[in-house]
Short mmCIF file of N, CA, C and O in Angstrom, two decimals:
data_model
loop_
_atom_site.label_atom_id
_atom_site.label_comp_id
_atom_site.label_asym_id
_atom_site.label_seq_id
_atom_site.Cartn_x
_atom_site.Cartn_y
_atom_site.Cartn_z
N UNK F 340 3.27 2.29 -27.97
CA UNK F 340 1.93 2.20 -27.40
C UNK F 340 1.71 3.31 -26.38
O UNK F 340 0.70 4.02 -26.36
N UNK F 341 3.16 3.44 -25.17
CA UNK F 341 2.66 4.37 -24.31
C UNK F 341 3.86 5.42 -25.18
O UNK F 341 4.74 5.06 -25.96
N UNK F 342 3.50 6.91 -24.70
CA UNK F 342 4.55 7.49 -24.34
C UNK F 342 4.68 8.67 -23.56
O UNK F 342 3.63 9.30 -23.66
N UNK F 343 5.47 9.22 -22.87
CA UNK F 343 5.66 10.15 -21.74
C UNK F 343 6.33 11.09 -21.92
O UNK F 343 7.55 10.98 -22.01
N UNK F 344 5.56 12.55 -22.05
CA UNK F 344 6.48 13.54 -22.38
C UNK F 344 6.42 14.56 -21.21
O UNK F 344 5.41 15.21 -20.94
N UNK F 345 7.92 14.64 -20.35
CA UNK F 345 7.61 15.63 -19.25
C UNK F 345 7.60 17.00 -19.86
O UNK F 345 7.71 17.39 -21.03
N UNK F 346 7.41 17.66 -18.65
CA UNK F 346 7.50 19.18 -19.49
C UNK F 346 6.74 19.88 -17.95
O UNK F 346 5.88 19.50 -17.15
N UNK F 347 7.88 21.44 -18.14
CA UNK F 347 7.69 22.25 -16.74
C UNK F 347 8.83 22.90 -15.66
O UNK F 347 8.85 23.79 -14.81
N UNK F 348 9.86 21.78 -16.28
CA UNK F 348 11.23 21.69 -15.47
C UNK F 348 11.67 22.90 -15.96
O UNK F 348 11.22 23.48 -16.94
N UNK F 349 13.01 23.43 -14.89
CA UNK F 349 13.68 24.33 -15.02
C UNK F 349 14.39 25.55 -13.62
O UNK F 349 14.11 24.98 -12.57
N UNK F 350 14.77 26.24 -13.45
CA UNK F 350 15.71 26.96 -12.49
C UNK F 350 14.52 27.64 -11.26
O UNK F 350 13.47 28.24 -11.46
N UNK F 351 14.86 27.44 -10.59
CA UNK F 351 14.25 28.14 -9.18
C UNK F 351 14.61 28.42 -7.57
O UNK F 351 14.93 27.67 -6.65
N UNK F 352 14.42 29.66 -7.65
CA UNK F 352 14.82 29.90 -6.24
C UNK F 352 14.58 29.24 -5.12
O UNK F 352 13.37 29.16 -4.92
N UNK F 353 15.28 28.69 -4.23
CA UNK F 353 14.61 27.88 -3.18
C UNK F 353 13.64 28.97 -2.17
O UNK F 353 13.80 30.12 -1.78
N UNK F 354 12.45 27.80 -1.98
CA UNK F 354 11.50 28.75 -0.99
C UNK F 354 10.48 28.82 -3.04
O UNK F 354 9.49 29.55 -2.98
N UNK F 355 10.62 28.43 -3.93
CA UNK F 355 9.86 28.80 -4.98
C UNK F 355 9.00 27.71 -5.06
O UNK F 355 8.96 26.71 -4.35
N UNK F 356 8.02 28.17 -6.41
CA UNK F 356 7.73 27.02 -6.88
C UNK F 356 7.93 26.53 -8.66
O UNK F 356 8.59 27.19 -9.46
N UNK F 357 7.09 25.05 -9.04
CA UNK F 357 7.09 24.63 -10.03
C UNK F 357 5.99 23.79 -10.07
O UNK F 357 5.41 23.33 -9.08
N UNK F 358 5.66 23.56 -11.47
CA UNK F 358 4.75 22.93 -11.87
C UNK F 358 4.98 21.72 -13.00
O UNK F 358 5.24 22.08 -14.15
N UNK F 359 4.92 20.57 -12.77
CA UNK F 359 6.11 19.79 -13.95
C UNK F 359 4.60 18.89 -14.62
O UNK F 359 3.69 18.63 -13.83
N UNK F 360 4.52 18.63 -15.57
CA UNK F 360 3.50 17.90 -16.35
C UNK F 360 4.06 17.05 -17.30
O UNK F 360 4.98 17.18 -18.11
N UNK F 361 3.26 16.10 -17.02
CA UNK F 361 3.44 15.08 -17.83
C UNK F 361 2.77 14.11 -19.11
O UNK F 361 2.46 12.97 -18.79
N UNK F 362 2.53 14.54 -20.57
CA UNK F 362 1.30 14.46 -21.45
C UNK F 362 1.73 13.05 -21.77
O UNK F 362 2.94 12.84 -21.84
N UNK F 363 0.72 11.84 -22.02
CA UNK F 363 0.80 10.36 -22.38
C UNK F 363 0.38 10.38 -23.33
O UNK F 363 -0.33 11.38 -23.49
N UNK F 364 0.45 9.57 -24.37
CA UNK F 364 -0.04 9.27 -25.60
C UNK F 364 0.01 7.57 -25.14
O UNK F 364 0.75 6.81 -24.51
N UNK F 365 -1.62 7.51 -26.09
CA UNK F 365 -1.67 5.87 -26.23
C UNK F 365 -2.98 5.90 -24.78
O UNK F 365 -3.10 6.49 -23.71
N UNK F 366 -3.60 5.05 -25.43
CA UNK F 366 -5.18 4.99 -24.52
C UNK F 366 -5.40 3.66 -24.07
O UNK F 366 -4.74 2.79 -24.63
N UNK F 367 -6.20 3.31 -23.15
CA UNK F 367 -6.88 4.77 -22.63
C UNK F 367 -5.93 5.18 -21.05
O UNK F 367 -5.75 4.46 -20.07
N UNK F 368 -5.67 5.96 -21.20
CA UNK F 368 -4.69 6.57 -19.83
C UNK F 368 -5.43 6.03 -18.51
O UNK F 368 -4.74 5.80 -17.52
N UNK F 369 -6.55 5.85 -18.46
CA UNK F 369 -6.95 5.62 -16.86
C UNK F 369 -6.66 3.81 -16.17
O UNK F 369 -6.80 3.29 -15.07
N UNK F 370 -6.17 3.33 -17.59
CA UNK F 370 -5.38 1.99 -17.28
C UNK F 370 -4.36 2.04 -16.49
O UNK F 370 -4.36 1.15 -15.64
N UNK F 371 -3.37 2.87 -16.46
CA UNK F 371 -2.33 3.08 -16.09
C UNK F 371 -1.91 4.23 -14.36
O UNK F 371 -2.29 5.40 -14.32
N UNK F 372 -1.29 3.72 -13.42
CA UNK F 372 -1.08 4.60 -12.24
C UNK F 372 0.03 5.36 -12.87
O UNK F 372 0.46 5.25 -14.02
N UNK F 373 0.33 5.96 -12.16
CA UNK F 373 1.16 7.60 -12.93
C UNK F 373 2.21 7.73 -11.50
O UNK F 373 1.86 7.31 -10.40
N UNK F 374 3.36 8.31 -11.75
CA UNK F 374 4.08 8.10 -10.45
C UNK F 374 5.65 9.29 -11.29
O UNK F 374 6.28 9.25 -12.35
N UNK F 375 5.63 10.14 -10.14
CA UNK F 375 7.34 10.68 -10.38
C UNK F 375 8.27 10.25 -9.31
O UNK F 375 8.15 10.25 -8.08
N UNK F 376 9.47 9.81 -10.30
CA UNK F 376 11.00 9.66 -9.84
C UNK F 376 11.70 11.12 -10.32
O UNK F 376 11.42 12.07 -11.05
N UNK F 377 13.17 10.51 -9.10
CA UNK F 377 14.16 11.90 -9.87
C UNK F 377 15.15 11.15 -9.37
O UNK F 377 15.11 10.20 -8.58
N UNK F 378 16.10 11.70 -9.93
CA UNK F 378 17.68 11.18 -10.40
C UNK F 378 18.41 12.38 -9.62
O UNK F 378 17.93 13.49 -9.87
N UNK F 379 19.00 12.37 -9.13
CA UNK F 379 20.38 13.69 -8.55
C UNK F 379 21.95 13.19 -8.90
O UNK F 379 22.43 12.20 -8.34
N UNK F 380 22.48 13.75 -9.61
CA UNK F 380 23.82 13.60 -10.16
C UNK F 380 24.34 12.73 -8.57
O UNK F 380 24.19 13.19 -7.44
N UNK F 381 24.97 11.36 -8.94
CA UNK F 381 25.68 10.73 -8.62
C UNK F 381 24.61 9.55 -7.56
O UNK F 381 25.18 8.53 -7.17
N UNK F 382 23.48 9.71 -7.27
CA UNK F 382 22.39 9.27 -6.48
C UNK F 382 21.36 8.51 -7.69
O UNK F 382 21.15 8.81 -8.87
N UNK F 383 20.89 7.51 -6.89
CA UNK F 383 20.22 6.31 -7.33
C UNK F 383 18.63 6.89 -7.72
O UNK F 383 18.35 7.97 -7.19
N UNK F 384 17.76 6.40 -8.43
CA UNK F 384 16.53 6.99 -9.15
C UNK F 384 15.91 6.55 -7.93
O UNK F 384 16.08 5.46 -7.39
N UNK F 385 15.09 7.63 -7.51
CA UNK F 385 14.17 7.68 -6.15
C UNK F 385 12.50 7.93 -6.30
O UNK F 385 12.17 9.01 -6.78
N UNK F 386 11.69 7.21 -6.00
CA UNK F 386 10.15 7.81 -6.06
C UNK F 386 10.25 9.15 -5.49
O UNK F 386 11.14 9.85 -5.01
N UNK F 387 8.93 9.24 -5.74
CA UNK F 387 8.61 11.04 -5.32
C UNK F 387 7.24 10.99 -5.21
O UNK F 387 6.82 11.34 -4.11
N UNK F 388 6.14 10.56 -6.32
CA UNK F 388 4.89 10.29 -6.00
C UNK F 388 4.20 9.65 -6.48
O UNK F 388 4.67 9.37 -7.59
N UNK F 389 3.23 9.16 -6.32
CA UNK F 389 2.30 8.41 -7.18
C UNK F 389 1.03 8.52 -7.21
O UNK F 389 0.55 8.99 -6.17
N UNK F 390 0.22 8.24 -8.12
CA UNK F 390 -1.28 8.26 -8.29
C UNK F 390 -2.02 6.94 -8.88
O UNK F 390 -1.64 6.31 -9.87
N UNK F 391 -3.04 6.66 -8.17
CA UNK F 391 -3.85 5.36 -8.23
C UNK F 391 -4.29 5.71 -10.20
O UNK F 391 -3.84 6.65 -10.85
N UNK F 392 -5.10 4.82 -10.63
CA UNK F 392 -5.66 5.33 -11.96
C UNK F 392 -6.49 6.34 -11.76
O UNK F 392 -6.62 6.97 -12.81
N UNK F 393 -7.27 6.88 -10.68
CA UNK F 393 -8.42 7.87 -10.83
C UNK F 393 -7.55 9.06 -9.93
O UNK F 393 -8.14 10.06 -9.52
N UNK F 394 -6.38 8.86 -9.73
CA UNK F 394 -6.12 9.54 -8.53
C UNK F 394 -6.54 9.87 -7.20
O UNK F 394 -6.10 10.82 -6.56
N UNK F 395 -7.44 9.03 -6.78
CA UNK F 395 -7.93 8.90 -5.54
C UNK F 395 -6.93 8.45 -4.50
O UNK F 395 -6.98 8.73 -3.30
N UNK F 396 -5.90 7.63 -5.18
CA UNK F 396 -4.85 7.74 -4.08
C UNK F 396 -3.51 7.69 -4.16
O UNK F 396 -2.79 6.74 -4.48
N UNK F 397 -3.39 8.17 -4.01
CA UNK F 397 -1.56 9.27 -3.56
C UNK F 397 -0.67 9.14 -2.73
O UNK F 397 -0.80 9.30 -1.52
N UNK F 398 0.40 8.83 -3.37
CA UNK F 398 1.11 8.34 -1.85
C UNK F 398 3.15 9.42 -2.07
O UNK F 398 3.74 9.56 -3.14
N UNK F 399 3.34 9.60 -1.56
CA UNK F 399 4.26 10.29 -1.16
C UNK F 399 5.87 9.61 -0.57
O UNK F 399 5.90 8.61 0.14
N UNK F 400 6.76 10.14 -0.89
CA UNK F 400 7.96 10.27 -0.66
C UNK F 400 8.07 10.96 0.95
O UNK F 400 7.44 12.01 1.08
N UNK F 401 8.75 10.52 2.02
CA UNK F 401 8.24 11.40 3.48
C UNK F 401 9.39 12.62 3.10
O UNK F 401 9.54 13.48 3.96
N UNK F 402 10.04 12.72 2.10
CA UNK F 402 11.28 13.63 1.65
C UNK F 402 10.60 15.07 0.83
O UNK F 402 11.19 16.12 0.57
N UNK F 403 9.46 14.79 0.59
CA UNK F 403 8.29 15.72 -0.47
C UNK F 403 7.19 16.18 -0.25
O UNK F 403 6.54 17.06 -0.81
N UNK F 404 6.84 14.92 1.36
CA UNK F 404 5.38 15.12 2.16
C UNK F 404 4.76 16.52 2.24
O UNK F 404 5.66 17.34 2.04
N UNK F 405 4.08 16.87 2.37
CA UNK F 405 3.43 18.54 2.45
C UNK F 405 3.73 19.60 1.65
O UNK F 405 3.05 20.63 1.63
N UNK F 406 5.01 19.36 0.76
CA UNK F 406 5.31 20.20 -0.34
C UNK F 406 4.74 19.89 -1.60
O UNK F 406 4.14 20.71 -2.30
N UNK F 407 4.93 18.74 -1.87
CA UNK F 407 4.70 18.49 -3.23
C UNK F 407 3.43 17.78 -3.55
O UNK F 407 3.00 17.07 -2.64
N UNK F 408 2.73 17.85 -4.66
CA UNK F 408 1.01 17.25 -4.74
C UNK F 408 1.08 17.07 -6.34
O UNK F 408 1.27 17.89 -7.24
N UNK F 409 0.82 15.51 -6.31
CA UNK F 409 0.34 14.43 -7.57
C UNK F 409 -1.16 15.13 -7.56
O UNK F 409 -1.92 15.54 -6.68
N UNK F 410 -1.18 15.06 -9.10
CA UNK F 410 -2.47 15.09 -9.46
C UNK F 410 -2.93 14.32 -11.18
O UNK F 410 -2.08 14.39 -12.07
N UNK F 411 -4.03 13.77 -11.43
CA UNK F 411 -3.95 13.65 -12.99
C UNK F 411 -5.05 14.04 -13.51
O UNK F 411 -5.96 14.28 -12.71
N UNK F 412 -5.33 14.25 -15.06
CA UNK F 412 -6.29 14.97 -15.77
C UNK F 412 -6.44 13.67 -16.49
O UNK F 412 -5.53 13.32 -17.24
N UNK F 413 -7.21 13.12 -16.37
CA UNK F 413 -7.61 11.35 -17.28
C UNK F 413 -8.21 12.17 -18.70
O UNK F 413 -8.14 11.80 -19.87
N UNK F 414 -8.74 13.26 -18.21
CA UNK F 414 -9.30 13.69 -19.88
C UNK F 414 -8.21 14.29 -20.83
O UNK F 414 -8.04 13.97 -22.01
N UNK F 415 -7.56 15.13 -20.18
CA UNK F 415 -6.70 15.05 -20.63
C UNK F 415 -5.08 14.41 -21.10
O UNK F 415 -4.25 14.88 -21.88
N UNK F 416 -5.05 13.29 -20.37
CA UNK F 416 -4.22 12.37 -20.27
C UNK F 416 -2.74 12.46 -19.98
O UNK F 416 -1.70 12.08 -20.52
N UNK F 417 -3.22 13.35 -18.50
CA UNK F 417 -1.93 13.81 -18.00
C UNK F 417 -1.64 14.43 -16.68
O UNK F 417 -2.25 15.43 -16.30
N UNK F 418 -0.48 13.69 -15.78
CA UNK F 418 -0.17 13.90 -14.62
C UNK F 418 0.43 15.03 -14.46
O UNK F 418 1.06 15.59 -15.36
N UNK F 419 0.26 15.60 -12.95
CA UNK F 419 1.07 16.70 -12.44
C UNK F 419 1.44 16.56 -11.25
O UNK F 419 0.79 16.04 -10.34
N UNK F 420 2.97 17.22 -11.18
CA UNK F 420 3.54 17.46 -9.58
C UNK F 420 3.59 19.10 -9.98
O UNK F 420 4.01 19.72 -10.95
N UNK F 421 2.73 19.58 -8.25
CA UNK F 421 2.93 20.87 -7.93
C UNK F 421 4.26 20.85 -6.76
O UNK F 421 4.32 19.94 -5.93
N UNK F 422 5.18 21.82 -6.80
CA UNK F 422 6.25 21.58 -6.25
C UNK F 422 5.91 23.06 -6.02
O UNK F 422 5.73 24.10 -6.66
N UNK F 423 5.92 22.41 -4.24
CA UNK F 423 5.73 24.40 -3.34
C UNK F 423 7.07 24.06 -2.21
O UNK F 423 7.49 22.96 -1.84
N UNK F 424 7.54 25.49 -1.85
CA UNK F 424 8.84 25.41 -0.82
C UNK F 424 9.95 24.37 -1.10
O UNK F 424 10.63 23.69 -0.32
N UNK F 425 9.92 24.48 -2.55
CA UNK F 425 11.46 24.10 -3.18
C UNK F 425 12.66 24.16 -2.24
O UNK F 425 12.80 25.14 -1.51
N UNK F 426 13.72 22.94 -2.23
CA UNK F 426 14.61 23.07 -1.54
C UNK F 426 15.47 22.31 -2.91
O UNK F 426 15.21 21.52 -3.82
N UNK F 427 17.37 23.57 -2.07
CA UNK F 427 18.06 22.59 -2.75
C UNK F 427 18.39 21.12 -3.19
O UNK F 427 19.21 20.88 -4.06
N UNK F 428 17.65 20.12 -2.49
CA UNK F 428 17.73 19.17 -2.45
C UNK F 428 17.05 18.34 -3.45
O UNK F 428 17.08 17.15 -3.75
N UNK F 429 16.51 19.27 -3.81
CA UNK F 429 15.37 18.86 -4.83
C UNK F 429 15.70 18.84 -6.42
O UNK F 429 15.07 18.49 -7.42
N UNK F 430 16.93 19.37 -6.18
CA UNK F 430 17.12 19.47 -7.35
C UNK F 430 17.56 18.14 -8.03
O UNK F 430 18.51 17.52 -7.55
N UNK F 431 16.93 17.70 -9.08
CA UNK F 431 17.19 16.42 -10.13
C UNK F 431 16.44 16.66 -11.17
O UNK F 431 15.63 17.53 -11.49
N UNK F 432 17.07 15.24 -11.88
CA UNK F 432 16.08 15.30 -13.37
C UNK F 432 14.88 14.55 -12.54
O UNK F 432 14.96 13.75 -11.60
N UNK F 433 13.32 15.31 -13.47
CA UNK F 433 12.38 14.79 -12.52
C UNK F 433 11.85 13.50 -14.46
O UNK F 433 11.77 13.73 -15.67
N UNK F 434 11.63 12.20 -13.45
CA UNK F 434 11.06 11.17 -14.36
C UNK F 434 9.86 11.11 -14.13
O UNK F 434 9.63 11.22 -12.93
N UNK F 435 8.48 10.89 -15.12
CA UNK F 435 7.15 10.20 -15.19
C UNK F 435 7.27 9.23 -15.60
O UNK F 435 8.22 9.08 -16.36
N UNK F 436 6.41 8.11 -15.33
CA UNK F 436 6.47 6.74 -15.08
C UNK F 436 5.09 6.59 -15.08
O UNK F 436 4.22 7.37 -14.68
N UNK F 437 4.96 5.11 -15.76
CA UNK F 437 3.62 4.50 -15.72
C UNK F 437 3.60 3.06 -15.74
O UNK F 437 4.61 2.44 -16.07
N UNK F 438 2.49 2.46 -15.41
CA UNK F 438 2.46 1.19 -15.22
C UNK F 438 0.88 0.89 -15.50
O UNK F 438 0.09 1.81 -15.72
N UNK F 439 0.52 -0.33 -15.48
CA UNK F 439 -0.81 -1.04 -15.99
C UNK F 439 -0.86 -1.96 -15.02
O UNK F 439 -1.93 -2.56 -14.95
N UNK F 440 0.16 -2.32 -14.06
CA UNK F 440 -0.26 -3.29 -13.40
C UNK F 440 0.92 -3.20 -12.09
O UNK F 440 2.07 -2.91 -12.40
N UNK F 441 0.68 -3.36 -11.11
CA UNK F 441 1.06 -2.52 -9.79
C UNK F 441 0.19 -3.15 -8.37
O UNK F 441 -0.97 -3.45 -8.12
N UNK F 442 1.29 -3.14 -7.74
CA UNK F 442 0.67 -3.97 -6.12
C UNK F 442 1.23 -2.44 -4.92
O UNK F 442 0.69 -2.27 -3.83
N UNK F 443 2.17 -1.66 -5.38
CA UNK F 443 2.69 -0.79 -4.57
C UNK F 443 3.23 0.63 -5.47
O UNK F 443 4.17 0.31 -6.19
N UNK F 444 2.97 1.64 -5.56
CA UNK F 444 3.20 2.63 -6.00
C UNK F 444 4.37 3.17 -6.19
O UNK F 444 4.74 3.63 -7.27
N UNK F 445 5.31 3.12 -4.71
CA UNK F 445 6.50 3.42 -4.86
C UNK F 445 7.56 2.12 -5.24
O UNK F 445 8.72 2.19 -4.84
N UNK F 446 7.22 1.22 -5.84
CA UNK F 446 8.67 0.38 -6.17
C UNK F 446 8.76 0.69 -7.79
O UNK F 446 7.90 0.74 -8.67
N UNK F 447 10.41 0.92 -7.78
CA UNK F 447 10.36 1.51 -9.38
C UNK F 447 10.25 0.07 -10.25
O UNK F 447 9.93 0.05 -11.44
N UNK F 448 10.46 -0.70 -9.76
CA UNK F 448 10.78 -1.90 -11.03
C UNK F 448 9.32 -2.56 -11.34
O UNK F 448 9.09 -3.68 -11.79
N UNK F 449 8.43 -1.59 -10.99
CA UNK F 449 6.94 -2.25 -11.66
C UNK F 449 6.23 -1.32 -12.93
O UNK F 449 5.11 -1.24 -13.43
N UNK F 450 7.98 -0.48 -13.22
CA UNK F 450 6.92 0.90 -13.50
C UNK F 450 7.46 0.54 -15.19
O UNK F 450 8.63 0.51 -15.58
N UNK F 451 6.24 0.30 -15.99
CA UNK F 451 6.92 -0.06 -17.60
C UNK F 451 7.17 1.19 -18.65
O UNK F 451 7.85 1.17 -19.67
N UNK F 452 6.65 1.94 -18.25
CA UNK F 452 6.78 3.34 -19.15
C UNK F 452 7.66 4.16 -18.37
O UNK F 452 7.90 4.09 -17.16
N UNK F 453 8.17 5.08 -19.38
CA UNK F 453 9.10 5.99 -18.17
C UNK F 453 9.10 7.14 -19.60
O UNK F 453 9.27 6.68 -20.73
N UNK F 454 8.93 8.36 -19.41
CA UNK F 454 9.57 10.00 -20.12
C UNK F 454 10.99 10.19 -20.05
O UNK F 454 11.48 9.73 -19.03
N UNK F 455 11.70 10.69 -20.77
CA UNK F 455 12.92 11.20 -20.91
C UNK F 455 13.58 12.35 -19.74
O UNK F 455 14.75 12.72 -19.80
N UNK F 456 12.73 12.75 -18.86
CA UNK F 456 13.11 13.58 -17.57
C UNK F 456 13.07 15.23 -18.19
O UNK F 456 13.48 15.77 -19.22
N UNK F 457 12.48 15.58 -17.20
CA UNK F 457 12.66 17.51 -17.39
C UNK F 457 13.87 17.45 -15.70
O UNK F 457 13.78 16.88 -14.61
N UNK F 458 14.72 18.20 -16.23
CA UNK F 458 15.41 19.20 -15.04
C UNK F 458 14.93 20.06 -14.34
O UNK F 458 14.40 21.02 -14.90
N UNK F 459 14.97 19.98 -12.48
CA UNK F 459 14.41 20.77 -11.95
C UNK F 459 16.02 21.19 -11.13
O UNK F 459 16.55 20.34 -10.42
N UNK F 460 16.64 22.50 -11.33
CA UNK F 460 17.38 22.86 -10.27
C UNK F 460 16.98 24.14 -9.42
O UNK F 460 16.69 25.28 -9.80
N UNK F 461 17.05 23.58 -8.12
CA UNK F 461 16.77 24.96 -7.34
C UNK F 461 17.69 25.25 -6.34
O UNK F 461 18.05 24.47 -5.46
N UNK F 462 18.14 26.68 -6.55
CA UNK F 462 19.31 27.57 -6.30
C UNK F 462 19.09 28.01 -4.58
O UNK F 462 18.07 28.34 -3.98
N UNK F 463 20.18 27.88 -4.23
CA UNK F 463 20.37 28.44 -3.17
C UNK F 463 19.79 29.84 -2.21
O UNK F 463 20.28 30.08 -1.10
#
């Protein structure tokens, strides 16, 4: 019914940027809040951001605050994290996530859809 294909990930200098997108299949997308996790080798799956259904509201990781910016294209049926002033730290597999029904943005166990992860590593 849903599905989540990331796409965008890949190598970057810290101090860089990235652009990671996320295309849904299965309608109508504006049912659903939109939200990225990431995974870091040996570390537990962490929010990063989220978006209401219209994207009117956004809520943030305080680990990503001022760098990074949720956005979604409902026409086109698909979320984005802009990732500015990359730090090593940042580096993980980045997950999209969706849900239809939601009281809080950042708790992962409300989130029923999830993408297969794009890799973001950024280099020293």
């Amino acid at each position: 019914q849903v599905q989540l294909v990331e796409s965008g990930g890949g190598l970057v200098q810290a101090g860089g940027s990235l652009r990671l997108s996320c295309a849904a299949s299965g309608r109508p997308f504006i049912n659903y809040a939109m939200a990225w996790f990431r995974q870091a080798p040996g570390k537990e799956r962490e929010f990063v951001a989220g978006a209401s259904r219209r994207g009117w509201t956004t809520y943030y990781a305080d680990s990503v605050k001022g760098r990074f910016t949720i956005s979604r294209d409902n026409a086109k049926s698909t979320v984005y994290l802009q990732m500015d002033s990359l730090k090593p730290e940042d580096t993980a597999v980045y997950y999209c996530a969706g849900t239809s029904s939601y009281s809080d943005l950042s708790i992962i166990s409300q989130y029923d859809y999830w993408g297969q992860g794009t890799q973001v590593t950024v280099s020293s």
